[in-house]
């Protein structure tokens, strides 16, 4: 599933390519026909991500897109349609386009392939949305209700300082819940934008046992975890991938290179059954509420620290 960094990159892309320009919106597949009819022939005002959701504002209307597990936008256009790349679930690289234009000077898009829920089109390019978990137009009241259910998103802080209100909201959210910190980090009402990889890696880096009750974390642990997630998510936005292992990390040694010689991207995520790069203990995995949890019992041992 795309995590928060992907949605923030997507919002930036939509902002760059479409905001302020009159667009045409259609639903080749038909399931978003009414929404598309409402949005077409208008110019979006802004595009913003909040956690794993994208909100495109057009006056009082807000187009909400949640990519879910399989959703993705693909972008195609001529050479002036810059920044074009596929975000979300990976899809095959697009072939070179030989652009054709109609009498109005608009690029002629390729016929939609597969189940295209929504297509947005401007004179120099277009984007196709496939497979979203949610795609609908909200009014301001509906939008407020959606936002009210979302926890703070570390990527919505003013750079580069920690926003004390958001950190406070995160802390209150954790204290209120009688669940483990691992479960809390995937609860989008506690913190928005964290998925399975950021959960595993941030808890490892902060040496927090994922089974620790969320309400038992100390203030210092909460602050450090928030700051760590902020740093990791910002890095994800910059690099477009999730990389938590720093090749320069002194703990890494020669064990940073796996059997194929490739440098490891993650400390524990999907490395169950192999020795921890820091302490040598065997990385563990377990099913928790339908998602896999990964941790190192050596580095993340609650009883040893208290
Ligand atoms: Zn370890």
Coordinates of C-alpha atoms and ligand atoms in Angstrom, one line a residue:
X1 CA 0.0 0.0 0.0
X2 CA 1.3 3.5 -0.8
X3 CA 2.4 5.2 2.4
X4 CA 2.2 8.9 3.1
X5 CA 5.3 10.0 1.2
X6 CA 3.8 8.7 -2.0
X7 CA 0.6 10.7 -1.5
X8 CA 2.6 13.9 -0.8
X9 CA 4.6 13.3 -4.0
X10 CA 1.4 12.7 -5.9
X11 CA -0.2 15.9 -4.5
X12 CA 2.9 17.9 -5.6
X13 CA 2.6 16.3 -9.1
X14 CA -1.1 17.2 -9.4
X15 CA -0.3 20.7 -8.1
X16 CA 2.4 21.1 -10.8
X17 CA 0.6 19.6 -13.7
X18 CA -3.0 20.6 -13.2
X19 CA -3.7 23.2 -10.6
X20 CA -4.8 26.5 -12.0
X21 CA -5.5 25.0 -15.5
X22 CA -8.9 24.2 -17.0
X23 CA -9.1 20.5 -17.2
X24 CA -11.4 17.9 -18.7
X25 CA -12.4 15.0 -16.4
X26 CA -14.0 11.8 -17.5
X27 CA -14.6 8.3 -16.2
X28 CA -13.9 5.9 -19.1
X29 CA -14.9 3.0 -16.9
X30 CA -18.1 4.8 -15.9
X31 CA -18.0 4.3 -12.1
X32 CA -17.1 8.0 -11.5
X33 CA -19.3 9.5 -14.3
X34 CA -21.3 11.8 -12.0
X35 CA -18.2 13.0 -10.2
X36 CA -16.4 13.6 -13.4
X37 CA -19.3 15.6 -14.8
X38 CA -19.2 17.8 -11.8
X39 CA -15.4 18.4 -12.0
X40 CA -14.9 18.8 -15.7
X41 CA -14.3 22.1 -17.5
X42 CA -13.1 23.7 -14.3
X43 CA -9.7 24.6 -12.9
X44 CA -8.5 23.0 -9.6
X45 CA -7.4 25.4 -6.9
X46 CA -5.0 23.2 -5.0
X47 CA -4.0 19.6 -4.3
X48 CA -3.1 18.4 -0.9
X49 CA -2.3 15.1 0.8
X50 CA -3.3 14.2 4.3
X51 CA -1.9 10.9 5.3
X52 CA -2.8 8.4 2.6
X53 CA -5.5 10.5 1.0
X54 CA -5.4 13.1 -1.7
X55 CA -7.7 16.1 -1.7
X56 CA -8.1 18.3 -4.8
X57 CA -10.0 21.5 -4.1
X58 CA -12.2 23.2 -6.7
X59 CA -14.1 26.0 -5.0
X60 CA -16.5 24.3 -2.6
X61 CA -16.0 20.9 -4.1
X62 CA -13.3 18.5 -2.9
X63 CA -12.3 15.5 -4.9
X64 CA -11.2 12.8 -2.5
X65 CA -8.9 10.0 -3.7
X66 CA -7.7 7.2 -1.5
X67 CA -5.4 4.8 -3.5
X68 CA -5.8 1.9 -1.1
X69 CA -3.9 -1.2 -1.9
X70 CA -4.0 -1.2 -5.6
X71 CA -4.8 2.4 -6.7
X72 CA -2.4 4.4 -8.9
X73 CA -2.2 7.4 -11.1
X74 CA -0.3 7.2 -14.4
X75 CA 0.8 10.3 -16.2
X76 CA 1.3 10.7 -20.0
X77 CA 1.9 13.7 -22.1
X78 CA 4.3 15.6 -24.3
X79 CA 7.8 16.9 -23.3
X80 CA 6.3 20.0 -21.6
X81 CA 4.2 17.8 -19.3
X82 CA 7.1 17.5 -16.8
X83 CA 7.5 15.5 -13.7
X84 CA 5.4 12.8 -15.3
X85 CA 6.0 9.5 -13.6
X86 CA 3.8 6.8 -12.1
X87 CA 3.1 6.9 -8.5
X88 CA 1.4 4.4 -6.2
X89 CA 1.5 0.8 -7.1
X90 CA 4.2 0.2 -9.7
X91 CA 3.0 -0.2 -13.3
X92 CA 5.0 -1.0 -16.5
X93 CA 7.0 1.9 -17.8
X94 CA 5.1 3.8 -20.5
X95 CA 6.5 3.7 -24.0
X96 CA 7.6 6.9 -25.8
X97 CA 4.7 9.0 -26.9
X98 CA 4.4 10.5 -30.4
X99 CA 2.0 13.4 -29.5
X100 CA -0.9 14.3 -31.7
X101 CA -3.0 17.4 -31.2
X102 CA -6.6 18.2 -32.1
X103 CA -7.9 21.5 -33.6
X104 CA -8.1 23.1 -30.2
X105 CA -4.4 22.4 -29.6
X106 CA -5.1 19.7 -27.0
X107 CA -3.1 16.5 -27.0
X108 CA -5.0 13.5 -28.2
X109 CA -4.9 11.0 -25.4
X110 CA -4.3 7.3 -26.0
X111 CA -7.5 5.1 -25.6
X112 CA -7.9 4.2 -22.0
X113 CA -6.4 0.8 -21.1
X114 CA -7.9 -1.3 -18.3
X115 CA -10.4 0.0 -15.8
X116 CA -9.7 3.7 -15.7
X117 CA -11.9 5.2 -13.0
X118 CA -11.0 8.8 -13.8
X119 CA -9.1 10.6 -16.6
X120 CA -8.0 14.2 -16.2
X121 CA -6.8 15.9 -19.4
X122 CA -5.1 19.2 -20.0
X123 CA -3.7 20.5 -23.4
X124 CA -0.3 18.9 -23.0
X125 CA -1.0 15.6 -21.1
X126 CA -3.4 13.5 -19.1
X127 CA -3.5 11.3 -16.0
X128 CA -5.4 8.1 -15.5
X129 CA -6.5 6.8 -12.1
X130 CA -7.0 3.1 -11.7
X131 CA -8.1 0.9 -8.8
X132 CA -8.6 3.5 -6.0
X133 CA -10.2 2.4 -2.8
X134 CA -12.1 5.7 -2.7
X135 CA -12.8 8.3 -5.4
X136 CA -15.6 10.8 -4.8
X137 CA -16.6 14.4 -4.7
X138 CA -17.2 15.9 -1.2
X139 CA -19.0 19.0 -0.1
X140 CA -17.4 21.1 2.6
X141 CA -19.4 19.4 5.4
X142 CA -18.5 16.0 4.2
X143 CA -14.8 17.1 3.8
X144 CA -14.8 18.4 7.4
X145 CA -16.1 15.0 8.6
X146 CA -13.4 13.1 6.8
X147 CA -10.7 15.4 8.1
X148 CA -11.9 15.2 11.6
X149 CA -11.3 11.4 11.6
X150 CA -7.7 11.8 10.4
X151 CA -4.8 12.1 12.9
X152 CA -1.9 14.5 12.5
X153 CA 0.3 13.9 9.4
X154 CA 4.0 14.6 10.1
X155 CA 4.4 15.8 6.5
X156 CA 1.9 18.6 7.1
X157 CA 4.2 20.3 9.6
X158 CA 5.8 23.6 8.7
X159 CA 9.3 22.7 7.7
X160 CA 11.6 22.0 9.4
X161 CA 10.5 22.3 13.0
X162 CA 8.2 19.9 14.8
X163 CA 4.7 21.3 15.2
X164 CA 4.0 21.2 18.9
X165 CA 0.2 21.0 18.4
X166 CA 0.6 18.0 16.1
X167 CA 3.0 16.2 18.4
X168 CA 0.5 16.9 21.3
X169 CA -2.3 15.5 19.2
X170 CA -0.2 12.3 18.5
X171 CA 0.6 12.0 22.2
X172 CA -3.1 12.3 23.2
X173 CA -4.1 9.8 20.6
X174 CA -1.7 7.3 21.9
X175 CA -2.6 7.8 25.6
X176 CA -6.3 7.3 24.8
X177 CA -5.9 3.9 23.2
X178 CA -5.7 0.6 24.9
X179 CA -3.8 -1.0 22.0
X180 CA -0.1 -1.7 21.3
X181 CA 2.0 0.9 19.8
X182 CA 2.3 -1.3 16.6
X183 CA -1.5 -1.2 16.2
X184 CA -1.7 2.5 17.1
X185 CA 0.8 3.5 14.3
X186 CA -1.5 2.0 11.6
X187 CA -4.6 3.7 13.0
X188 CA -5.0 6.7 10.7
X189 CA -6.9 8.5 13.5
X190 CA -3.7 8.4 15.7
X191 CA -1.2 9.4 13.0
X192 CA -1.9 9.7 9.3
X193 CA 0.4 8.4 6.6
X194 CA 2.2 5.6 8.4
X195 CA 2.0 2.2 6.8
X196 CA 3.6 -1.1 7.5
X197 CA 7.1 -0.3 6.4
X198 CA 7.4 3.0 8.3
X199 CA 5.9 1.3 11.4
X200 CA 8.4 -1.5 11.5
X201 CA 11.4 0.6 10.8
X202 CA 10.6 3.5 13.1
X203 CA 10.0 1.2 16.0
X204 CA 13.2 -0.6 15.3
X205 CA 15.2 2.6 15.1
X206 CA 13.7 3.9 18.3
X207 CA 14.2 0.5 20.0
X208 CA 10.6 0.3 21.0
X209 CA 9.0 -3.2 21.5
X210 CA 6.0 -3.1 19.1
X211 CA 3.9 -4.9 21.7
X212 CA 4.3 -2.0 24.2
X213 CA 0.9 -0.6 25.1
X214 CA 0.6 2.7 23.3
X215 CA -0.4 4.5 26.6
X216 CA 2.8 3.3 28.3
X217 CA 5.3 5.2 26.1
X218 CA 7.2 7.9 27.9
X219 CA 7.0 11.6 26.7
X220 CA 10.5 11.3 25.4
X221 CA 9.7 8.1 23.5
X222 CA 6.7 9.7 21.9
X223 CA 8.7 12.8 20.9
X224 CA 11.5 10.7 19.5
X225 CA 9.2 8.5 17.6
X226 CA 7.3 11.5 16.1
X227 CA 10.6 13.1 15.1
X228 CA 11.9 9.8 13.6
X229 CA 8.7 9.3 11.5
X230 CA 9.0 12.9 10.3
X231 CA 12.6 12.4 9.2
X232 CA 11.8 9.1 7.5
X233 CA 8.7 10.4 5.7
X234 CA 10.5 13.5 4.5
X235 CA 13.3 11.3 3.2
X236 CA 10.7 9.2 1.4
X237 CA 9.2 12.3 -0.3
X238 CA 12.7 13.4 -1.4
X239 CA 13.8 10.0 -2.7
X240 CA 10.5 8.4 -3.8
X241 CA 11.3 5.1 -2.1
X242 CA 11.4 4.1 1.6
X243 CA 15.0 3.7 2.6
X244 CA 15.7 3.5 6.3
X245 CA 19.2 1.9 6.4
X246 CA 21.9 4.4 6.0
X247 CA 24.8 2.9 4.1
X248 CA 27.1 4.9 6.3
X249 CA 25.6 3.6 9.5
X250 CA 28.4 2.4 11.8
X251 CA 26.3 -0.5 13.1
X252 CA 26.0 -1.9 9.6
X253 CA 29.5 -3.2 8.8
X254 CA 29.7 -5.8 6.1
X255 CA 26.3 -7.2 7.0
X256 CA 24.7 -4.3 5.1
X257 CA 25.2 -6.1 1.8
X258 CA 22.9 -9.0 1.4
X259 CA 23.7 -12.1 -0.5
X260 CA 23.2 -10.5 -3.9
X261 CA 25.5 -7.7 -2.9
X262 CA 22.7 -5.1 -3.0
X263 CA 22.6 -2.6 -0.2
X264 CA 19.8 -3.3 2.3
X265 CA 17.0 -0.7 2.3
X266 CA 15.3 -1.9 5.5
X267 CA 16.4 -3.0 8.9
X268 CA 13.6 -5.5 9.8
X269 CA 10.8 -5.1 7.3
X270 CA 10.5 -8.4 5.5
X271 CA 13.8 -9.6 7.0
X272 CA 12.2 -12.2 9.3
X273 CA 14.4 -15.2 10.1
X274 CA 17.6 -13.4 9.3
X275 CA 20.1 -12.0 11.8
X276 CA 19.5 -8.3 12.9
X277 CA 22.2 -6.1 11.3
X278 CA 22.8 -4.4 14.7
X279 CA 22.7 -7.2 17.3
X280 CA 22.6 -10.5 15.5
X281 CA 19.3 -11.7 17.1
X282 CA 16.8 -13.3 14.7
X283 CA 14.3 -10.8 13.2
X284 CA 10.8 -11.9 14.1
X285 CA 7.4 -11.6 12.4
X286 CA 3.9 -12.0 13.5
X287 CA 0.4 -11.3 12.1
X288 CA -1.3 -8.4 13.8
X289 CA -4.8 -7.3 12.7
X290 CA -4.3 -8.7 9.2
X291 CA -0.9 -7.0 8.7
X292 CA 2.6 -8.4 9.3
X293 CA 4.7 -7.0 12.0
X294 CA 8.5 -7.2 12.0
X295 CA 10.8 -6.5 14.8
X296 CA 14.1 -7.5 16.4
X297 CA 13.7 -9.0 19.9
X298 CA 17.3 -8.0 20.8
X299 CA 17.1 -4.3 20.0
X300 CA 13.4 -3.9 20.9
X301 CA 13.2 -5.6 24.3
X302 CA 10.9 -3.7 26.6
X303 CA 11.8 -5.7 29.7
X304 CA 15.5 -5.2 29.3
X305 CA 15.2 -1.4 29.2
X306 CA 12.8 -0.8 32.1
Ligands
LIG1 ZN1 18.7 -6.2 16.9

